Short mmCIF file of C-alpha atoms and ligand atoms in Angstrom, two decimals:
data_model
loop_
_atom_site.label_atom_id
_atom_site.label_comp_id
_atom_site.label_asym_id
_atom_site.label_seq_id
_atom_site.Cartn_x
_atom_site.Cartn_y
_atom_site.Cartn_z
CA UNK Q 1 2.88 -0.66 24.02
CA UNK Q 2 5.70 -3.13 22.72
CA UNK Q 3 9.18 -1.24 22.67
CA UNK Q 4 9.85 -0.08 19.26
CA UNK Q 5 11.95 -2.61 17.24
CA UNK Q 6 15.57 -1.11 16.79
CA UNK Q 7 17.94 -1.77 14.10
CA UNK Q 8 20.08 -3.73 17.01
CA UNK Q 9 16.94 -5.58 17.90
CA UNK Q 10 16.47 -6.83 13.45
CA UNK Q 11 20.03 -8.24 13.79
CA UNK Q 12 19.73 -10.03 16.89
CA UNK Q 13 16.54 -11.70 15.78
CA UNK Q 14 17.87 -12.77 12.50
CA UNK Q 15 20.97 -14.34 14.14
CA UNK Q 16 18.65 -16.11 16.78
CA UNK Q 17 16.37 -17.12 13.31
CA UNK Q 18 13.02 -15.84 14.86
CA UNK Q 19 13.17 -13.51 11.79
CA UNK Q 20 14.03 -14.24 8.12
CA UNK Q 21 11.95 -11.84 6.20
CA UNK Q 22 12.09 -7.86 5.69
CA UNK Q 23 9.74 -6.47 3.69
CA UNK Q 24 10.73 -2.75 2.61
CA UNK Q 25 7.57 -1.10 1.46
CA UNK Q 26 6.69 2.37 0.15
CA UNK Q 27 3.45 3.72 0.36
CA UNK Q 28 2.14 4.86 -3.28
CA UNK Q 29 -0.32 7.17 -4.66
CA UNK Q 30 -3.24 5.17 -3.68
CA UNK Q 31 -1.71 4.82 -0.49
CA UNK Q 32 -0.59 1.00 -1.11
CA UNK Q 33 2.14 -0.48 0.36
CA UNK Q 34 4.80 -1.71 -2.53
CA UNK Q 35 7.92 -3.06 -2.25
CA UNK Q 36 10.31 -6.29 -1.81
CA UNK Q 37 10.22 -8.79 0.51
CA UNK Q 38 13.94 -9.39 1.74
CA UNK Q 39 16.18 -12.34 2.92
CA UNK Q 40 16.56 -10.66 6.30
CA UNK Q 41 20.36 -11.58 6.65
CA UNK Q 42 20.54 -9.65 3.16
CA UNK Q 43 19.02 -7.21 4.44
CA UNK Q 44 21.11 -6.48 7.62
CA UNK Q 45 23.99 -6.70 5.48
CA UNK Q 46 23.65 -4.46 2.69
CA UNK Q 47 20.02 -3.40 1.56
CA UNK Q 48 19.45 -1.58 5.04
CA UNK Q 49 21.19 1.07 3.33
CA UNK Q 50 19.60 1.21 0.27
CA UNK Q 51 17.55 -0.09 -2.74
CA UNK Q 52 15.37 0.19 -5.49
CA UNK Q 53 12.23 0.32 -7.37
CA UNK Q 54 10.68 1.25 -10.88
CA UNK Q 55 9.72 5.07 -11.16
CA UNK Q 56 6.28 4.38 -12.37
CA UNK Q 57 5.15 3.25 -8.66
CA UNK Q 58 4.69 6.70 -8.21
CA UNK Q 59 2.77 7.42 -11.69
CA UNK Q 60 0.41 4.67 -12.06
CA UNK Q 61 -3.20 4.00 -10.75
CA UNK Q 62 -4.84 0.90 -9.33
CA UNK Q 63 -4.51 -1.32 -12.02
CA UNK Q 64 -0.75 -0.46 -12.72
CA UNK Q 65 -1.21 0.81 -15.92
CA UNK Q 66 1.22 3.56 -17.40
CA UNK Q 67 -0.64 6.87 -18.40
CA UNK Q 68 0.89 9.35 -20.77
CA UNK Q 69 0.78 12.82 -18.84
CA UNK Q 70 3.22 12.77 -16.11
CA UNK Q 71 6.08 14.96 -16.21
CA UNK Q 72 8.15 12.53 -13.66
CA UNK Q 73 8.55 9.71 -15.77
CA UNK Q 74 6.85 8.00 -19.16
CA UNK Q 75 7.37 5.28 -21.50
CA UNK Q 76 9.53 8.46 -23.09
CA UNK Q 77 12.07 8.79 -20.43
CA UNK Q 78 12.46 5.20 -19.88
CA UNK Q 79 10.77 4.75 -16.39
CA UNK Q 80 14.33 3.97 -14.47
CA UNK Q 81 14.50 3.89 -10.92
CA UNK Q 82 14.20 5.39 -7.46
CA UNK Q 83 16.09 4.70 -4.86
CA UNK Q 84 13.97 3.10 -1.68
CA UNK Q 85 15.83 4.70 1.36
CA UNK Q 86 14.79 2.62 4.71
CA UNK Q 87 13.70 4.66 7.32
CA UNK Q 88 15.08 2.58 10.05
CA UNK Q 89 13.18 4.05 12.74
CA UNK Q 90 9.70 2.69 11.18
CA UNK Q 91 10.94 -1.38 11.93
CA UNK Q 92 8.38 -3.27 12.90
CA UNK Q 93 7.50 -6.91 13.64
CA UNK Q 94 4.38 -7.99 11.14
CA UNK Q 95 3.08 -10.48 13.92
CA UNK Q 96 0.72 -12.13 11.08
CA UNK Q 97 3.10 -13.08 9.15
CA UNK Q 98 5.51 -15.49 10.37
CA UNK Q 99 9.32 -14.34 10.87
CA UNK Q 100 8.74 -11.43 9.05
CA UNK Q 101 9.18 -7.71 9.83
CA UNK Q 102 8.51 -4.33 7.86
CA UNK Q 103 10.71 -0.96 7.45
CA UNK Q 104 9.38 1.82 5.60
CA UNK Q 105 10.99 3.61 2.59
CA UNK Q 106 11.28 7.27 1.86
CA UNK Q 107 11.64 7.51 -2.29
CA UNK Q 108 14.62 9.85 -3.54
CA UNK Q 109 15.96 10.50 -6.61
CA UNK Q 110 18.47 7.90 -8.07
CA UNK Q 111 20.81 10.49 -9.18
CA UNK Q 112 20.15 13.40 -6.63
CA UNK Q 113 19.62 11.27 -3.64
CA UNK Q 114 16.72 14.23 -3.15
CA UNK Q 115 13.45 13.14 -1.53
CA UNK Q 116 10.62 12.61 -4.70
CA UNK Q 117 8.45 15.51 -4.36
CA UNK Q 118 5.48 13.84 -5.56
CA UNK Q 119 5.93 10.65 -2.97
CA UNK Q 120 3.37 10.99 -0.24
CA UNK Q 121 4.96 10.53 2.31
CA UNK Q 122 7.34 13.36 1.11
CA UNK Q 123 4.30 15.74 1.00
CA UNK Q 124 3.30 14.34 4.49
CA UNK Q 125 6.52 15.50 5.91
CA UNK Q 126 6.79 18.85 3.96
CA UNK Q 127 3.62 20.05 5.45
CA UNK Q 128 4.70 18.70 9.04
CA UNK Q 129 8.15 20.61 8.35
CA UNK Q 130 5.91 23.62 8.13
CA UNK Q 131 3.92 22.93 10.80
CA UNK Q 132 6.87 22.17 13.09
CA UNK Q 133 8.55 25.56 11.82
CA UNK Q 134 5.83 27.49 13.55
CA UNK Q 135 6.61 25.68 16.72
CA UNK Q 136 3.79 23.14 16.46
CA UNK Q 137 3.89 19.31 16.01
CA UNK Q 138 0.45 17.81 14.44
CA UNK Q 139 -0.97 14.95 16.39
CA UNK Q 140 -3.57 12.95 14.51
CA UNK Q 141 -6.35 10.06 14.42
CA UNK Q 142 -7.68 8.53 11.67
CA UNK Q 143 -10.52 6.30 11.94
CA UNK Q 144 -10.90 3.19 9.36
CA UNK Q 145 -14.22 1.85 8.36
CA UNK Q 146 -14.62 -0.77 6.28
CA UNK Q 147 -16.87 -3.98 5.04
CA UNK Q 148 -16.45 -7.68 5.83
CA UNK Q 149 -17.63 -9.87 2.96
CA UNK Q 150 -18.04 -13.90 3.23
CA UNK Q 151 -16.07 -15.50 0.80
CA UNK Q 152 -12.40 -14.60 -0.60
CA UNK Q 153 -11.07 -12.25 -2.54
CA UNK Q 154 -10.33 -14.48 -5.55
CA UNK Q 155 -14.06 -16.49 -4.97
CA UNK Q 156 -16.21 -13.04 -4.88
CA UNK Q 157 -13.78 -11.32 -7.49
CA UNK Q 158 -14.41 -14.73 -9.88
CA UNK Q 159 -18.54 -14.20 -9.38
CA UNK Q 160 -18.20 -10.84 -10.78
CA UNK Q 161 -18.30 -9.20 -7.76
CA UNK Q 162 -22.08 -10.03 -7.67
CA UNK Q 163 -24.26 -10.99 -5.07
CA UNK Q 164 -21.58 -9.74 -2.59
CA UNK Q 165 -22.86 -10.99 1.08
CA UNK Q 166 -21.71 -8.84 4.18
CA UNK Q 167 -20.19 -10.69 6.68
CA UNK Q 168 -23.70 -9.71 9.16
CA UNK Q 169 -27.41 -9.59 8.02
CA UNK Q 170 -27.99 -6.75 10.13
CA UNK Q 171 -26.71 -3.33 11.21
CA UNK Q 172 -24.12 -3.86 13.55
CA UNK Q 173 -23.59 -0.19 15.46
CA UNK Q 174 -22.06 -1.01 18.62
CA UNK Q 175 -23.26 -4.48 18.32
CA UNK Q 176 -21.64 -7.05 20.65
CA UNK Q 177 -23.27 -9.66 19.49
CA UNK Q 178 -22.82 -9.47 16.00
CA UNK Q 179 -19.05 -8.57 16.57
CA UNK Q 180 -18.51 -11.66 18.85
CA UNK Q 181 -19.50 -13.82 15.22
CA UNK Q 182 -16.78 -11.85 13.97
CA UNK Q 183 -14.10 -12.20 16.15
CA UNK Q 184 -12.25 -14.84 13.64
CA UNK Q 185 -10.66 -11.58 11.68
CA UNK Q 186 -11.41 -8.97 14.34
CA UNK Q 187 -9.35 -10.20 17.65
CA UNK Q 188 -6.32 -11.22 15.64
CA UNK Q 189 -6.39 -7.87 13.58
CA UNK Q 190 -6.27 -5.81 17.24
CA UNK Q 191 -3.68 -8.07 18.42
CA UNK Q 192 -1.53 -8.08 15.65
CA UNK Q 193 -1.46 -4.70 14.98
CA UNK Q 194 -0.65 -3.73 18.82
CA UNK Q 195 2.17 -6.16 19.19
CA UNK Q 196 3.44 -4.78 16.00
CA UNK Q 197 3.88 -1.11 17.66
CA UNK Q 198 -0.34 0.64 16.57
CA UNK Q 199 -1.45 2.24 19.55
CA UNK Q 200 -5.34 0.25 18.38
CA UNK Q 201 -7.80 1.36 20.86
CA UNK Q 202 -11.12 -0.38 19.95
CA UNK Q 203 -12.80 -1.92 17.06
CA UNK Q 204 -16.88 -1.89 16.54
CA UNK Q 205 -19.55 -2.72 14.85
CA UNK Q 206 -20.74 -0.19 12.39
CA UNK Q 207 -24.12 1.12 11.12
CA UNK Q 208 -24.70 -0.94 8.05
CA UNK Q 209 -24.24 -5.03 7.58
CA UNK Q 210 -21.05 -6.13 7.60
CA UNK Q 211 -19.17 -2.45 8.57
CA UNK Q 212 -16.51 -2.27 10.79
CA UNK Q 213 -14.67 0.39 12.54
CA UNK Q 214 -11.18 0.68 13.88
CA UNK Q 215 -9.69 3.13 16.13
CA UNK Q 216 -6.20 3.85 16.66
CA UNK Q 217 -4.55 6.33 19.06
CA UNK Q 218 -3.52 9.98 18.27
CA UNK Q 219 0.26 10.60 17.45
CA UNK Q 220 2.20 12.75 15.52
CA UNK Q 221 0.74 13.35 11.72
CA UNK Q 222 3.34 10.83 9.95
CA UNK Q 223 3.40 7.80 12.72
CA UNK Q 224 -0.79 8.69 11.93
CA UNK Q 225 -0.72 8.00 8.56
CA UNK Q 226 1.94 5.03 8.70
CA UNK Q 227 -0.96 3.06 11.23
CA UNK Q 228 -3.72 3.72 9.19
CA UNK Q 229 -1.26 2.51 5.85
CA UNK Q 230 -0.43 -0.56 7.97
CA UNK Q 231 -4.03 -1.23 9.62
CA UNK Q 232 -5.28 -0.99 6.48
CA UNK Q 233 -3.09 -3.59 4.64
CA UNK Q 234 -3.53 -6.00 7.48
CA UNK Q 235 -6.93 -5.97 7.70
CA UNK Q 236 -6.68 -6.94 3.99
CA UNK Q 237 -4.37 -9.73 4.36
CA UNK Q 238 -5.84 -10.64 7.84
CA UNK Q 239 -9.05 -11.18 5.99
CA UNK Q 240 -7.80 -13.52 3.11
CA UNK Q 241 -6.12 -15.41 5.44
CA UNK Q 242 -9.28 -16.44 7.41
CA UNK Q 243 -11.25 -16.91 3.80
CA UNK Q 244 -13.28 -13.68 3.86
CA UNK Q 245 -12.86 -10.26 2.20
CA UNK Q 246 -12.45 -6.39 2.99
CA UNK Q 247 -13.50 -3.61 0.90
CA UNK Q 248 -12.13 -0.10 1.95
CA UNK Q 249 -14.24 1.32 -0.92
CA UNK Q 250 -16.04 4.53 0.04
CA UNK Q 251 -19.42 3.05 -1.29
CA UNK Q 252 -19.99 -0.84 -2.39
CA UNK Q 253 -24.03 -0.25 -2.77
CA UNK Q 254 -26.16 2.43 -3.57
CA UNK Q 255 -28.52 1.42 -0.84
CA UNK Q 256 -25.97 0.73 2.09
CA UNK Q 257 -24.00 3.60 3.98
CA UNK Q 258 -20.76 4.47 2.70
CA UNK Q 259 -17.67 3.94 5.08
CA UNK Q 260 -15.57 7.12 6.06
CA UNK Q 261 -12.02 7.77 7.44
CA UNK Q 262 -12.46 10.78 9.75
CA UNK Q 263 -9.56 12.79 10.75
CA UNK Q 264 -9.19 14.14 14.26
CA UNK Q 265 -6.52 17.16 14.68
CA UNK Q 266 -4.93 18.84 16.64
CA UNK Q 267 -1.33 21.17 16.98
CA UNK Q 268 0.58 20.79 20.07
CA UNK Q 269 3.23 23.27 21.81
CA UNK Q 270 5.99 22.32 24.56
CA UNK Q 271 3.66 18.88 24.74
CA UNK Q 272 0.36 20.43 25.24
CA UNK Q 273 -2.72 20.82 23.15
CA UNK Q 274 -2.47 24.02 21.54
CA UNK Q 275 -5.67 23.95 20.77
CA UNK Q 276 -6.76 23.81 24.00
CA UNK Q 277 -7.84 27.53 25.95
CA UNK Q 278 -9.61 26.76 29.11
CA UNK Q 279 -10.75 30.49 29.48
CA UNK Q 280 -12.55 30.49 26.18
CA UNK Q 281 -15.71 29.64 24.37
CA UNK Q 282 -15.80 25.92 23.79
CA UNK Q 283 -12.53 25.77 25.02
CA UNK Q 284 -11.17 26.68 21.78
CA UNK Q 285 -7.74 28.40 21.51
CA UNK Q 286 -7.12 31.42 18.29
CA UNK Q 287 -4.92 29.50 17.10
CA UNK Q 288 -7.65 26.62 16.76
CA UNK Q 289 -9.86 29.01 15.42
CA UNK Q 290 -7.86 29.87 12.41
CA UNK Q 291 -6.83 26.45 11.92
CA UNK Q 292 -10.32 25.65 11.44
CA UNK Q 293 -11.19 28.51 9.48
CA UNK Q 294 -8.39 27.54 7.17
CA UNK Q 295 -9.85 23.72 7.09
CA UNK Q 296 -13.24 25.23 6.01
CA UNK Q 297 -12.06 27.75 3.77
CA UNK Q 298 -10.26 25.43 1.78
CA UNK Q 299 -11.94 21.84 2.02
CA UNK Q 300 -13.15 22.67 -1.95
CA UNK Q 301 -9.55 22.55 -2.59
CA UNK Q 302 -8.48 19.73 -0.94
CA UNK Q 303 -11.64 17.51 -1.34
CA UNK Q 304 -9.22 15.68 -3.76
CA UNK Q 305 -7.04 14.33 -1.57
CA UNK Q 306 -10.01 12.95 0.85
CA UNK Q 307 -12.04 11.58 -1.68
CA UNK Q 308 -9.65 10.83 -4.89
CA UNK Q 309 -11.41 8.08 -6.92
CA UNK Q 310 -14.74 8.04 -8.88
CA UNK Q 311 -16.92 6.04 -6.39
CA UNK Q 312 -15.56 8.17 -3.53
CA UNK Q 313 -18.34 10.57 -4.77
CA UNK Q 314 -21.22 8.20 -4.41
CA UNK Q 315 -20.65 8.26 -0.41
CA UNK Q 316 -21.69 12.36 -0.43
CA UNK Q 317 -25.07 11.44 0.06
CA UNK Q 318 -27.69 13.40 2.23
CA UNK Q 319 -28.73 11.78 5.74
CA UNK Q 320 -26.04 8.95 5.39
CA UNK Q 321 -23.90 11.03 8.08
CA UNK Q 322 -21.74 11.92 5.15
CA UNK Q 323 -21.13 15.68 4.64
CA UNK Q 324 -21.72 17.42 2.18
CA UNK Q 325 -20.82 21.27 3.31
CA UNK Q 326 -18.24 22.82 4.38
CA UNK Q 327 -19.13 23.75 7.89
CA UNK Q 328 -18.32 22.99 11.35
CA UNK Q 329 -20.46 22.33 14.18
CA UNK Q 330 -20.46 21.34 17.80
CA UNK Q 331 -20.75 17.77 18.39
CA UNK Q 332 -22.99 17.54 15.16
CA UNK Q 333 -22.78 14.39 12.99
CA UNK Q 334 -23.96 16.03 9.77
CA UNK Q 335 -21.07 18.94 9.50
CA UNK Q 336 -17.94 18.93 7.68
CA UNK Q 337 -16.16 19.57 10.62
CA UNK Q 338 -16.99 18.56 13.45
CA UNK Q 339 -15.57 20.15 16.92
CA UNK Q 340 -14.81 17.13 19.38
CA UNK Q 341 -13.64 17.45 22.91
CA UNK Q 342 -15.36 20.93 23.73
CA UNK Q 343 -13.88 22.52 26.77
CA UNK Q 344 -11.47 19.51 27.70
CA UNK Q 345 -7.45 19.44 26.91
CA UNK Q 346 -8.56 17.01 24.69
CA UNK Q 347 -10.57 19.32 22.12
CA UNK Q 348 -9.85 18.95 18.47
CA UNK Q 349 -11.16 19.21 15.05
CA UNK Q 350 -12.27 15.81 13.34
CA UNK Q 351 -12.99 16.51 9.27
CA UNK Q 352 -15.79 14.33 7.98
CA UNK Q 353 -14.65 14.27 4.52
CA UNK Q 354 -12.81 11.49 3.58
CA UNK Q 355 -14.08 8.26 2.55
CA UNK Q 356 -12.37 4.63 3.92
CA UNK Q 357 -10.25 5.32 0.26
CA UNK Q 358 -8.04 8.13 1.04
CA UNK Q 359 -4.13 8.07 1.44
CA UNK Q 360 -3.87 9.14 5.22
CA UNK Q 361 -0.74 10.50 3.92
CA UNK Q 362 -1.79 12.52 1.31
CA UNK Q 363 -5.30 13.44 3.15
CA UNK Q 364 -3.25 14.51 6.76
CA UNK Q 365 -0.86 17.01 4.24
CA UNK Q 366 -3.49 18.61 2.62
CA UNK Q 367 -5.67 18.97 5.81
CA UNK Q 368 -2.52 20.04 7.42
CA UNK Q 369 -1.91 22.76 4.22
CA UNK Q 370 -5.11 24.34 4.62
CA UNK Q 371 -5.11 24.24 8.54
CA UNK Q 372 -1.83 25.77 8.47
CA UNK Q 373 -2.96 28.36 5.39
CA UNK Q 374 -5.86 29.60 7.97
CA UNK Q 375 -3.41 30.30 10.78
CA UNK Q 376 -0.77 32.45 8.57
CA UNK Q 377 -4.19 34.35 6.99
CA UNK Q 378 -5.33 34.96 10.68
CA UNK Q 379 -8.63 33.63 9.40
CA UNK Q 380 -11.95 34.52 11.74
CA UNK Q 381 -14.08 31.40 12.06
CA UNK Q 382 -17.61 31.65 11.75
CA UNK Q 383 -20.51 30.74 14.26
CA UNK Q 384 -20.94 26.97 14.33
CA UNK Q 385 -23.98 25.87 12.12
CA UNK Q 386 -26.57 24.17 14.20
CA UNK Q 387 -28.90 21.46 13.53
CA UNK Q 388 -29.43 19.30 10.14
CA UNK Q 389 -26.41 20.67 8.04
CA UNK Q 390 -28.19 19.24 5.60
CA UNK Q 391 -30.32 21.88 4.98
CA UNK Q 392 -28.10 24.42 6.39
CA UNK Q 393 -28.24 26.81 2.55
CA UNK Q 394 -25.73 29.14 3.27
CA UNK Q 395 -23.15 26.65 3.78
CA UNK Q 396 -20.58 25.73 0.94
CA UNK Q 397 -20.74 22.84 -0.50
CA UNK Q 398 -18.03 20.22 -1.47
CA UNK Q 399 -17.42 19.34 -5.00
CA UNK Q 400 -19.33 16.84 -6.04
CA UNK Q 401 -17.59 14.87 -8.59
CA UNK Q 402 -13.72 13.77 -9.16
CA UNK Q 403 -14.07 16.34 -12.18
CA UNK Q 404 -15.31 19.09 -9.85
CA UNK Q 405 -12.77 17.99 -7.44
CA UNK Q 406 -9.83 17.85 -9.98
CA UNK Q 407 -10.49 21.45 -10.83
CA UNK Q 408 -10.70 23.21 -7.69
CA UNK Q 409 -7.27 21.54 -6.53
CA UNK Q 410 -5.79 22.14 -10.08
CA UNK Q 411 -6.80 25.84 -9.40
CA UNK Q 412 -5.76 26.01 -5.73
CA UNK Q 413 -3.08 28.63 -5.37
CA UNK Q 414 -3.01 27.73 -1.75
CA UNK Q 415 -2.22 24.07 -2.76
CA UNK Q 416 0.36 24.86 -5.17
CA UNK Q 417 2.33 27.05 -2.56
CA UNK Q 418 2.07 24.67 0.25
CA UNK Q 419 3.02 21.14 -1.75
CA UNK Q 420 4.46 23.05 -5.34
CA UNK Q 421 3.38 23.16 -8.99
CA UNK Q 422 5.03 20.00 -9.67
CA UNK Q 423 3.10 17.88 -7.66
CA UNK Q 424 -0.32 19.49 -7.78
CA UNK Q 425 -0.24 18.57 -11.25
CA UNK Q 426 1.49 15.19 -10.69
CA UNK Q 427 -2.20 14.54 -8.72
CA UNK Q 428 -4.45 16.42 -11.39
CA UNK Q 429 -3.09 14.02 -13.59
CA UNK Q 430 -3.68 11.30 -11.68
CA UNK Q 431 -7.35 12.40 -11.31
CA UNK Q 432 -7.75 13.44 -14.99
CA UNK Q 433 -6.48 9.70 -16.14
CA UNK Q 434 -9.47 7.91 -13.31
CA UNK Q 435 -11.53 10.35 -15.12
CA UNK Q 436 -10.45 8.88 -18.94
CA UNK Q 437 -10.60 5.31 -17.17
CA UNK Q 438 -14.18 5.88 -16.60
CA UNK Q 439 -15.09 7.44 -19.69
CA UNK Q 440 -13.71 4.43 -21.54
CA UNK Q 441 -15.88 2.04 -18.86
CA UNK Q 442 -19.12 0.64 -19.86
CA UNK Q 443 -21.20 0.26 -16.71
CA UNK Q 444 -23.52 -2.04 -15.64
CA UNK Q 445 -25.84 0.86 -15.04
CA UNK Q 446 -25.86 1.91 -19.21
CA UNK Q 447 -26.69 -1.63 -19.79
CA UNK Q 448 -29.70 -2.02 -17.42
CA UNK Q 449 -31.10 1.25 -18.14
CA UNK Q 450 -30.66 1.54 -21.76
CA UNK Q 451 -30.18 -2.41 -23.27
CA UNK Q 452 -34.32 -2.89 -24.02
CA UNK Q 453 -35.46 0.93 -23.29
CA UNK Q 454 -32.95 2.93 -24.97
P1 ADP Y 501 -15.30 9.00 19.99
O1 ADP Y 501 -16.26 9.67 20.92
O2 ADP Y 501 -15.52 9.40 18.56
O3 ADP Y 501 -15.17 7.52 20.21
P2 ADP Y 501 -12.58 9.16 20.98
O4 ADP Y 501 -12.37 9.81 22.30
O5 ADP Y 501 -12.47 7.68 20.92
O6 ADP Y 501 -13.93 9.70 20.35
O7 ADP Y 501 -11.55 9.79 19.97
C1 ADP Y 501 -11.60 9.58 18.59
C2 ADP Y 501 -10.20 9.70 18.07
O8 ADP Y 501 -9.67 10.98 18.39
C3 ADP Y 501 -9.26 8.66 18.67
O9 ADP Y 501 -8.50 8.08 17.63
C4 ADP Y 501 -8.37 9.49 19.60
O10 ADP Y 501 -7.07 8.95 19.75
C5 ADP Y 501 -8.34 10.82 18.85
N1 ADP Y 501 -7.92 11.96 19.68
C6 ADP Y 501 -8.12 12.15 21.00
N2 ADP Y 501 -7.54 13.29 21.40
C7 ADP Y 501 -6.97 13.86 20.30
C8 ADP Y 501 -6.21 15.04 20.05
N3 ADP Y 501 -5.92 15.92 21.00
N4 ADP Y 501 -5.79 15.26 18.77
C9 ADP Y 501 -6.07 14.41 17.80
N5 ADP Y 501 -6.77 13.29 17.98
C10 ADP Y 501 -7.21 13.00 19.20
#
């Protein structure tokens, strides 16, 4: 891997001129990044330090709009600011762009200087506090899947988003081939994203036209969620630049598969897998056990944060290889959980969850919450469920709506004493105003059905 880019390292580059820009980002509910782009010689010389951004970043949705509800901020209390704190130690180049490189911002109070409780990556790093408390550091992988349209943003956006045409006309699983045609946004996207400091380890076809999947390396839970934030975004802007589009939706099409972001965990002691216990079954440690138990226990509660939008919902669908109980299994596609690794120092626990539309940081807290929750119950895990989960009765199922979802984390006790009152209902609201966003919607769906017939 590159060395990471020091704050040393900015200045010399912006007195040699190789860099002019700085763009200090944070990463917002809907796990955007949002920000400024700097003069970099500005930025050396005073807004390292400091600067700032409108409160309602953190209460809005993906339109920007400003919904009554939140206690944080409203038309009421004047949306002022927060202060964007660079966290120096996230610099790094943005090899796409030219001259340009990125620093990430924690979000505190403008009076208090306090971290934002409700920020996510503030509720990434209170759950890792906790972990790290108990003597364990979370190391974590998400996986990104995704669709590659033809055409631009603007161009398929301006046809109504109809007629959308994936990038392949077949289903690419694995597919060299097909991935060789799309090399044009694929290579560069790798590339990029190594030489900017993402430990990428493969990209592939996926099993649907035009799907795409991109692996990056385990690391600790917050570097995890700040490469899937990045990858993400570049893939976007990688994309547009080469005149075709991403969607990171959870489900464009009834008919096509949805696209997931699975989690892989694991807690590590003294630099080993803690998880790891040669000497017993599946080479699963207690510990591991009750971290799982935990994850199963309360994946009703935190379904939220994996899937947090109304189309996330549309993915749950049977024989799709997205789950819909809460179970684990042994290297089975159709569980919840699924156990990966067995019997190697590399065994972990990879949730099935989340769709491609999660916040990582949001989605690695609350797996981390109820993980952790399992251990300090000294939860028993059940037998792994075998064969098609699908039919698997006994198992619980996930909620299977953003309503059903908003209750059961408005209602989670477990959520509100690992994250705090304040922002569980920071996020209900947020899932309560998608809901009145909706309601308001007519679909194309009313139309067709009802427009001669009704
Ligand atoms: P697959 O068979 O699904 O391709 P991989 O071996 O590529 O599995 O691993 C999938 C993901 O799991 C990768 O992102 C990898 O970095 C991650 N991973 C491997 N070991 C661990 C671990 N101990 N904890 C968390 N994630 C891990």
């Amino acid at each position: 891997m590159p060395e990471a880019m020091t704050f040393e390292t900015l200045k010399a580059r912006v007195e040699d001129g190789s860099v002019d820009t700085v763009l200090a980002c944070i990463v917002d509910m809907q796990g955007r990044l949002m920000g400024k782009r700097f003069v970099a010689r500005h930025f050396i010389e005073s807004a390292w330090e400091e600067t700032h951004c409108c409160n309602y970043l953190l209460a809005t949705d993906l339109e920007m709009a400003t919904p009554e509800g939140y206690a944080a901020t409203s038309w009421e209390k004047g949306y002022g600011d927060y202060v964007m704190k660079p966290d120096l130690a996230s610099l790094r180049p943005v090899p796409w762009l030219e001259g340009t490189v990125m620093v990430i911002c924690d979000v505190l109070d403008h009076h208090t200087h306090a971290e934002v409780p409700h920020s996510p990556r503030a509720i990434l790093k209170r759950q890792v506090a906790r972990a790290e408390a108990m003597g364990l550091t979370p190391m974590m992988a998400t996986e990104l899947e995704f669709f590659l349209f033809e055409k631009s943003y603007e161009a398929n956006a301006g046809a109504g988003f109809r007629d959308l045409m994936p990038v392949s006309r077949y289903n690419e699983d694995y597919n060299i081939l097909q991935t060789t045609k799309e090399e044009g946004v694929m290579r560069p996207l790798r590339n990029h994203l190594y030489a900017a400091g993402i430990p990428i380890e493969n990209s592939k076809g996926e099993a649907e036209t035009g799907q795409e999947e991109l692996n990056i390396k385990y690391g600790p839970a917050l570097d995890c969620a700040e490469y899937h934030t990045i990858a993400k975004h570049s893939t976007k802007e990688i994309a547009w630049a080469n005149g075709v589009s991403a969607t990171f939706l959870a489900k464009w099409r009834a008919d096509k598969v949805g696209s997931s972001s699975h989690v892989h965990q694991s807690l590590w002691k003294d630099g080993k897998n803690a998880f790891h216990d040669p000497d017993a079954e599946y080479g699963m440690s207690e510990l591991m056990r009750a971290y799982m138990a935990g994850l199963i226990k309360y994946a009703p509660d935190v379904t939220y944060f994996l899937a947090p939008y109304i189309n996330s919902y549309k993915r749950f669908v049977k024989g799709t290889f997205a789950p819909t109980k809460s179970v684990w299994s042994v290297d089975n596609r159709t569980a919840g959980f699924r156990l990966c690794g067995a019997g190697t120092k590399a065994v972990r626990v990879e949730c099935r969850i989340g769709g491609s539309d999660l916040n990582p940081y949001l989605a690695l807290a609350a797996q981390l919450a109820a993980g952790l929750a399992g251990i300090e119950e000294g939860l028993t895990l059940a037998a792994p469920i075998r064969g098609d989960v699908y039919e698997a009765d006994a198992a619980a199922e996930i909620p299977v709506s953003l309503a059903a979802a908003e209750q059961t984390l408005s209602h989670s006790a477990m959520l509100r004493a690992a994250m705090g009152d304040g922002v569980i209902a920071h996020y209900a609201r947020c899932a309560r105003w998608e809901l009145e966003e909706f309601d308001r919607a007519v679909t194309d769906w009313e139309i067709a059905r009802g427009f001669e017939r009704a």
